[in-house]
mmCIF file of C-alpha atoms in Angstrom:
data_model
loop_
_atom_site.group_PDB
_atom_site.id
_atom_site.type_symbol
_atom_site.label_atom_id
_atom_site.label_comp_id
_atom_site.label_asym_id
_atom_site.label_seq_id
_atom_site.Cartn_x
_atom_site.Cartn_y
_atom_site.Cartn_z
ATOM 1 C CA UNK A 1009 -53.659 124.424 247.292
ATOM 2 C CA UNK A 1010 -53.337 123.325 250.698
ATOM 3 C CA UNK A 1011 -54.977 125.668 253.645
ATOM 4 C CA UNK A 1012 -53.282 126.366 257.060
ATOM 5 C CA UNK A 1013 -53.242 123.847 259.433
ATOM 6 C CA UNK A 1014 -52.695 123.621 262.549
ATOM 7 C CA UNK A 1015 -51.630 120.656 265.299
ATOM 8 C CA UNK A 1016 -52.682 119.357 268.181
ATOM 9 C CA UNK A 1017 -56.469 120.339 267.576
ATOM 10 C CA UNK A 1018 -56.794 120.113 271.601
ATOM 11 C CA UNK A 1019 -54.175 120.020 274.243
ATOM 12 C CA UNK A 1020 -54.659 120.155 278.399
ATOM 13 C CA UNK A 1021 -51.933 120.871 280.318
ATOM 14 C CA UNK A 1022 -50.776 121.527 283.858
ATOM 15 C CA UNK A 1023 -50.115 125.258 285.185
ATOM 16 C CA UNK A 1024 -46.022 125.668 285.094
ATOM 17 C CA UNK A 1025 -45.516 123.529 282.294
ATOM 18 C CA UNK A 1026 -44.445 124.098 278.810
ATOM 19 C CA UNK A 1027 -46.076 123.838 275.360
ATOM 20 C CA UNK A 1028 -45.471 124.017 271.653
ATOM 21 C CA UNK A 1029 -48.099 124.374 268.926
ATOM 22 C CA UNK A 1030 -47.740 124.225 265.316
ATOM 23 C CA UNK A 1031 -48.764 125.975 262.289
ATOM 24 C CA UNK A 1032 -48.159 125.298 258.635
ATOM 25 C CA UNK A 1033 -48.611 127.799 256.611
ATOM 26 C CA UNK A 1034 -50.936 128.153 252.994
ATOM 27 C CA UNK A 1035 -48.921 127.388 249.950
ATOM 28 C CA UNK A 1036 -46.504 130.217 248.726
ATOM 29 C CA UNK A 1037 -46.843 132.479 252.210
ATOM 30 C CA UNK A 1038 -43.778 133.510 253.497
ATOM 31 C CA UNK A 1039 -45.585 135.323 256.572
ATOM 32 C CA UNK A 1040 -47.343 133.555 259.903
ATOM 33 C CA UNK A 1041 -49.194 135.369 262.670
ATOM 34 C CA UNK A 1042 -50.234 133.776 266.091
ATOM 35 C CA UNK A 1043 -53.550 135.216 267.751
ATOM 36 C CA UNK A 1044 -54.647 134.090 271.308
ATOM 37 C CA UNK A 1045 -58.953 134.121 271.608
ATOM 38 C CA UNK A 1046 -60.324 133.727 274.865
ATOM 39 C CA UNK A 1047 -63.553 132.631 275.289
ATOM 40 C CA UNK A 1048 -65.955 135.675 274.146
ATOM 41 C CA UNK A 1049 -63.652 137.391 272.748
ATOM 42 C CA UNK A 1050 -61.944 138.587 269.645
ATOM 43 C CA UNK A 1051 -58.537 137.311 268.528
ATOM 44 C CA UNK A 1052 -55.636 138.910 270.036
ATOM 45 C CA UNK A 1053 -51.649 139.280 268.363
ATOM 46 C CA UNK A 1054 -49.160 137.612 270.168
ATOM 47 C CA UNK A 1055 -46.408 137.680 267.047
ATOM 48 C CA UNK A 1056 -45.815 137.669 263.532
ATOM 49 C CA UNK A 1057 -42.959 135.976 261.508
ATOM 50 C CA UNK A 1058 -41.539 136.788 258.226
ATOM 51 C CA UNK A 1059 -39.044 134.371 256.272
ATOM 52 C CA UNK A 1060 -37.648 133.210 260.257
ATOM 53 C CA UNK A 1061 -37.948 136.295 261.576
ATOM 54 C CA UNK A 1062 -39.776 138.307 264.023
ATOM 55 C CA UNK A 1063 -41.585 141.206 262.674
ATOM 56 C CA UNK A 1064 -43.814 142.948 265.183
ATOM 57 C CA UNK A 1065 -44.880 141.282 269.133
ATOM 58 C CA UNK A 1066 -48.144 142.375 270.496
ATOM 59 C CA UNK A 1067 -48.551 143.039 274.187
ATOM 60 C CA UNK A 1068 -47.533 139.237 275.313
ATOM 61 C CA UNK A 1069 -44.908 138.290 277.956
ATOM 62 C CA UNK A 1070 -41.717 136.835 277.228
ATOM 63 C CA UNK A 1071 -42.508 133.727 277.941
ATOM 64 C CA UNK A 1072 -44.076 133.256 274.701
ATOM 65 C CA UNK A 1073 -41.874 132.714 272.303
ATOM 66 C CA UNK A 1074 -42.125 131.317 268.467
ATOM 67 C CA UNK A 1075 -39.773 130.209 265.692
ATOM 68 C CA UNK A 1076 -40.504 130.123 261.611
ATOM 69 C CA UNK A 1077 -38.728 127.094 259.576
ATOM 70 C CA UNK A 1078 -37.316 127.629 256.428
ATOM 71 C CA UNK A 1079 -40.423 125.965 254.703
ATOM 72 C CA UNK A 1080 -42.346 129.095 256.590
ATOM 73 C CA UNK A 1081 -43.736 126.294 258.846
ATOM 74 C CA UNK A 1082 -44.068 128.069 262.530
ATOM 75 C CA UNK A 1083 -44.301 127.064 266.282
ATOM 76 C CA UNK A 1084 -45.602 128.746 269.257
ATOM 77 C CA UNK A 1085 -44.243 128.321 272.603
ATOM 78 C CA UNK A 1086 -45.218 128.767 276.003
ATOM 79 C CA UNK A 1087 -43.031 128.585 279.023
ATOM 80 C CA UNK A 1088 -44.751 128.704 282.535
ATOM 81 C CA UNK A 1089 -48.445 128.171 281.856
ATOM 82 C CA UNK A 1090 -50.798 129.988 283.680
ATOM 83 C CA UNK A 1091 -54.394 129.441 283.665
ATOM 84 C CA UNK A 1092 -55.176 132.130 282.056
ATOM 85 C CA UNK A 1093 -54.069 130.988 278.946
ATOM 86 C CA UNK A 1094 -56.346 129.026 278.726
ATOM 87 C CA UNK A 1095 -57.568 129.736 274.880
ATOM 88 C CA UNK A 1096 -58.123 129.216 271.150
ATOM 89 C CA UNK A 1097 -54.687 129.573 269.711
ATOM 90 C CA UNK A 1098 -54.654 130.544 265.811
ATOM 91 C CA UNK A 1099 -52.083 130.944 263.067
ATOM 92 C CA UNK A 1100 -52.683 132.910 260.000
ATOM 93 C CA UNK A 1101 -50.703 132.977 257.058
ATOM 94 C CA UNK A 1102 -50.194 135.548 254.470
ATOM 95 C CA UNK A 1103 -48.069 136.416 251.113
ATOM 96 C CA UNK A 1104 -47.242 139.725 251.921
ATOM 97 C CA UNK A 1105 -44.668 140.738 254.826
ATOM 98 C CA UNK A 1106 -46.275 141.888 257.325
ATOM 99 C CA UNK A 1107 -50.091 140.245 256.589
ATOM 100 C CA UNK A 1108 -50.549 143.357 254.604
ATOM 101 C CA UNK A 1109 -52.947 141.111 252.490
ATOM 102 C CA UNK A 1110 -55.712 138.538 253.442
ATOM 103 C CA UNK A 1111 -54.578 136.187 256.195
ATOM 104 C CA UNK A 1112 -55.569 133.078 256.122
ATOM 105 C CA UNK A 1113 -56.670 131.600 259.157
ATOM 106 C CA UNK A 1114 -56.105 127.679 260.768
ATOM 107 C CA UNK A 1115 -58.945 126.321 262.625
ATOM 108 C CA UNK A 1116 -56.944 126.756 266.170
ATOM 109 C CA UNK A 1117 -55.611 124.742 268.405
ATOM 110 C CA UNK A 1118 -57.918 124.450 271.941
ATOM 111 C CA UNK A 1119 -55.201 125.000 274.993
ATOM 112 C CA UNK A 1120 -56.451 124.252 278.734
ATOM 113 C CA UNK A 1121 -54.328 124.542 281.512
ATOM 114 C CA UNK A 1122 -55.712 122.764 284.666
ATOM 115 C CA UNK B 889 -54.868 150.523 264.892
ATOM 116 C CA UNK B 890 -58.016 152.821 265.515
ATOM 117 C CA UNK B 891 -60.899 151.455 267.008
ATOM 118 C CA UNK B 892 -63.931 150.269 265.410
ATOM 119 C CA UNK B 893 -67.686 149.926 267.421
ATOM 120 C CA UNK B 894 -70.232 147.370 266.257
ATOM 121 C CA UNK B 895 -73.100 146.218 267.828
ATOM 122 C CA UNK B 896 -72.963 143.297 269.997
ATOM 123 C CA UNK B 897 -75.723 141.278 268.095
ATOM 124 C CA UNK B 898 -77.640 141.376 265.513
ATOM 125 C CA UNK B 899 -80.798 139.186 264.017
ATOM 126 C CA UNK B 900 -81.620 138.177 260.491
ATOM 127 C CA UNK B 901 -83.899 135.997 258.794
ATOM 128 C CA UNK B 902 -82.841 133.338 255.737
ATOM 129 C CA UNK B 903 -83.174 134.729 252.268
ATOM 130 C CA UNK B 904 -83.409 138.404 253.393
ATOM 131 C CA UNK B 905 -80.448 140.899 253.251
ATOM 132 C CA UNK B 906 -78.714 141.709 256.789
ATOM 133 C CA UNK B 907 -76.358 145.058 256.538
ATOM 134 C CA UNK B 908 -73.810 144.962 259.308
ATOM 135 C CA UNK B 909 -72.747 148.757 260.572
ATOM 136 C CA UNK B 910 -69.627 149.937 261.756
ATOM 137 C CA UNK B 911 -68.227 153.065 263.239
ATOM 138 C CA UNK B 912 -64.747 154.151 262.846
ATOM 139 C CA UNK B 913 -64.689 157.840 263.618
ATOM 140 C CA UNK B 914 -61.136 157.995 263.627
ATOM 141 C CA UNK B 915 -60.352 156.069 260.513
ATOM 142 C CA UNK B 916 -57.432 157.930 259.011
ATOM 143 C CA UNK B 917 -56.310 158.185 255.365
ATOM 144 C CA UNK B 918 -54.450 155.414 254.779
ATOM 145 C CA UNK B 919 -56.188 153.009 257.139
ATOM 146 C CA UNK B 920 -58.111 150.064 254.992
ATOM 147 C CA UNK B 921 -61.454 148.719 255.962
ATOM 148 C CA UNK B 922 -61.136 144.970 256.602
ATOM 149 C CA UNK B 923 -64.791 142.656 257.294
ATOM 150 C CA UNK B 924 -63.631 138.794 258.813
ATOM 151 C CA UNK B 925 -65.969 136.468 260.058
ATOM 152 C CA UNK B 926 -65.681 133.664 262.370
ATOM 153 C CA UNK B 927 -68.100 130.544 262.019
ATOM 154 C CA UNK B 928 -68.768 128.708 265.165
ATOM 155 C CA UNK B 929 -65.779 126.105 266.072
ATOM 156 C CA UNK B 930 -63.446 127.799 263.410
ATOM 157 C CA UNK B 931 -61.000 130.278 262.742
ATOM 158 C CA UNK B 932 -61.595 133.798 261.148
ATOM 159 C CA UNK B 933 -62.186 133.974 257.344
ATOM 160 C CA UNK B 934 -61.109 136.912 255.049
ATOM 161 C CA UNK B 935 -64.510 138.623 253.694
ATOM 162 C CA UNK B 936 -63.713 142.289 252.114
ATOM 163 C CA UNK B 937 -62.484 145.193 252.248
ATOM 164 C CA UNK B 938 -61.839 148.531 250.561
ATOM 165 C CA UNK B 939 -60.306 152.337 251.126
ATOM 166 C CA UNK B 940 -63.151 154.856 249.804
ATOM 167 C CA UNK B 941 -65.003 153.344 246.682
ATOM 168 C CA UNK B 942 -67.864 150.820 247.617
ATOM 169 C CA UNK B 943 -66.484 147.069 246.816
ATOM 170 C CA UNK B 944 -68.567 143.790 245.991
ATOM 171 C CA UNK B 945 -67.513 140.744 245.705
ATOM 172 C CA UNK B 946 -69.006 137.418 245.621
ATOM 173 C CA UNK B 947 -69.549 136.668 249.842
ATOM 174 C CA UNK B 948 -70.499 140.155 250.144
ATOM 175 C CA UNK B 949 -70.734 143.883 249.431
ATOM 176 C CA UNK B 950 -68.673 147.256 251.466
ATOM 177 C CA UNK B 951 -70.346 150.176 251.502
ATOM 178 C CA UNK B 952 -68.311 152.796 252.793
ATOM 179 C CA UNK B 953 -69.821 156.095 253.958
ATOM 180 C CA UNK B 954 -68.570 159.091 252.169
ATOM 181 C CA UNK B 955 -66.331 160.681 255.284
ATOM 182 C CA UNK B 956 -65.168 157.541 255.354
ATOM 183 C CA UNK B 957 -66.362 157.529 259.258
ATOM 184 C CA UNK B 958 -68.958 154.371 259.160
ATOM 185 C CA UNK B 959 -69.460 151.558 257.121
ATOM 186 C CA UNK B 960 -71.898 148.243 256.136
ATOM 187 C CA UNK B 961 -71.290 145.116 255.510
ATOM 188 C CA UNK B 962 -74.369 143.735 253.191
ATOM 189 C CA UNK B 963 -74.955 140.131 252.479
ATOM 190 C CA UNK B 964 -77.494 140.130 249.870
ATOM 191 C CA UNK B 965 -79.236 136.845 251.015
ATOM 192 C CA UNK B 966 -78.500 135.360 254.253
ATOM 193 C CA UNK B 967 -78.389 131.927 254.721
ATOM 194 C CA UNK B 968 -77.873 129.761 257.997
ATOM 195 C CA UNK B 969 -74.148 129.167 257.069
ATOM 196 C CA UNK B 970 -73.792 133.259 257.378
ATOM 197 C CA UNK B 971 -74.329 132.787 261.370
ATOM 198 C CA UNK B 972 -71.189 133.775 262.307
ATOM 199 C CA UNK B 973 -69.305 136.445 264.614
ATOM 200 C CA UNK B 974 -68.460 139.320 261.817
ATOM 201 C CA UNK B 975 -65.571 141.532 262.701
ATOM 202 C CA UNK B 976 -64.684 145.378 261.055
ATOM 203 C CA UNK B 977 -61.167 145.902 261.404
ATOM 204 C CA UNK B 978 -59.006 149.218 260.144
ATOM 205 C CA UNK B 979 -55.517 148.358 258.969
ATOM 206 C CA UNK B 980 -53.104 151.023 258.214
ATOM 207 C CA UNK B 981 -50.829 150.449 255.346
ATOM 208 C CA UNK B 982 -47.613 151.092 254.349
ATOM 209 C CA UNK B 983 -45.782 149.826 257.316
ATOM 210 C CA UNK B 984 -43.972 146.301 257.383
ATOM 211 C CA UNK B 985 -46.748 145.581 260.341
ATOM 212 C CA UNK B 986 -50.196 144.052 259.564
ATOM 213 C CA UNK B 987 -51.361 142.757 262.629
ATOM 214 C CA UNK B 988 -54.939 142.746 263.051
ATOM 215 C CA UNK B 989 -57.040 144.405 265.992
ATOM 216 C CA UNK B 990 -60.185 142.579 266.609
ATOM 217 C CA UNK B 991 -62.784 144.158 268.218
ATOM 218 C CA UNK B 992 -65.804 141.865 270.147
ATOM 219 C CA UNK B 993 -67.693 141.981 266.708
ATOM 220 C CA UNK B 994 -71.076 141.310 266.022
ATOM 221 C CA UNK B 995 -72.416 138.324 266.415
ATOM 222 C CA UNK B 996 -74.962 137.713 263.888
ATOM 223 C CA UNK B 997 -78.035 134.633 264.282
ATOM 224 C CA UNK B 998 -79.799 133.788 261.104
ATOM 225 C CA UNK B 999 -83.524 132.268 261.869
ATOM 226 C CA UNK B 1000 -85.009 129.857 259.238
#
């Protein structure tokens, strides 16, 4: 059984620019989650997908934005960079809609925006 | 979500138990008690949960107070791996949402 992974493992970029991360999901999980941590701090819900679909947004602007593949694959985007998002960015799958079950966590990808 | 309170930090040494507390005054009925931790340079790992009844299984064990208002993590014997950032999350269910809400955690050190 292969875990989540996640790619690039680090990534600097330039404020106003764009970026796209990517997640695959565990074997047999239908559901991804993205989480933003910023240094010291707990993980925080951007959005959650379910078979290519959003299902729930935490308090994030529109400029992030995310897609799910029909393998249940996922990407993360972000238009405009600020610095602030500067972060760990995680994906987490899980085999219930909704992550009502364990979610299974990547091991992030590092995001600095100079 | 309601909101959980751990300490900031806690200190244990290797080989001894180490019972993590929680407070979740305003747990509600159907909200679950959920216990990830995060190792150093990695992403948060599932480690147990449960509703009312006290739960073991083989990283750890829940006990859950009987008003269902505080609980403790226990790891029986701590070992340097278990120095990690340990995080008590409520999750309601029955909706088609299970986002979690991390808190700051605690962050627990493990001395040989």
């Amino acid at each position: 059984e292969t875990g989540v992974t996640q790619s690039p493992t680090h990534l600097i970029k330039t404020r106003g620019q764009q970026v796209t991360l990517r997640c695959s999901s565990q074997s047999g999980h239908n559901t991804v989650s993205w989480y933003q941590q910023a240094l010291g701090q707990g993980p925080q819900f951007i959005f959650q997908y379910y078979r290519e679909e959003e299902n729930g947004r935490g308090n994030f602007p529109p400029r992030f934005s995310g897609l799910q593949f029909p393998n249940y694959s996922s990407e993360l985007n972000v238009n405009a960079l600020e610095l602030d998002d500067s972060a760990l960015y995680l994906c987490a799958s899980s085999g219930l809609r909704g992550g009502r079950d364990e979610q299974y966590f990547g091991p992030g990808t590092r995001l600095t925006v100079t | 979500d309601a909101k959980t309170t751990q300490p900031n930090s806690m200190e244990s040494n290797e080989e001894e138990p180490v019972h993590l507390p929680c407070n979740h005054s305003t747990i509600s009925g159907t909200d679950y008690i959920h216990w990830y931790r995060q190792l150093p340079s990695q992403g948060p790992e599932y480690v147990i949960h449960g509703l009312t009844s006290n739960v073991n299984n083989r990283m750890a064990s829940l006990a859950i107070a009987e008003d269902r208002k505080s609980s403790t993590l226990i790891l029986h014997r701590a070992t340097l791996r278990d120095a990690a950032v340990y995080y008590c999350i409520l999750r309601q269910y029955g909706g088609s949402q299970g986002n979690l809400i991390f808190g700051k955690g605690t962050k627990l050190s493990v001395k040989p």
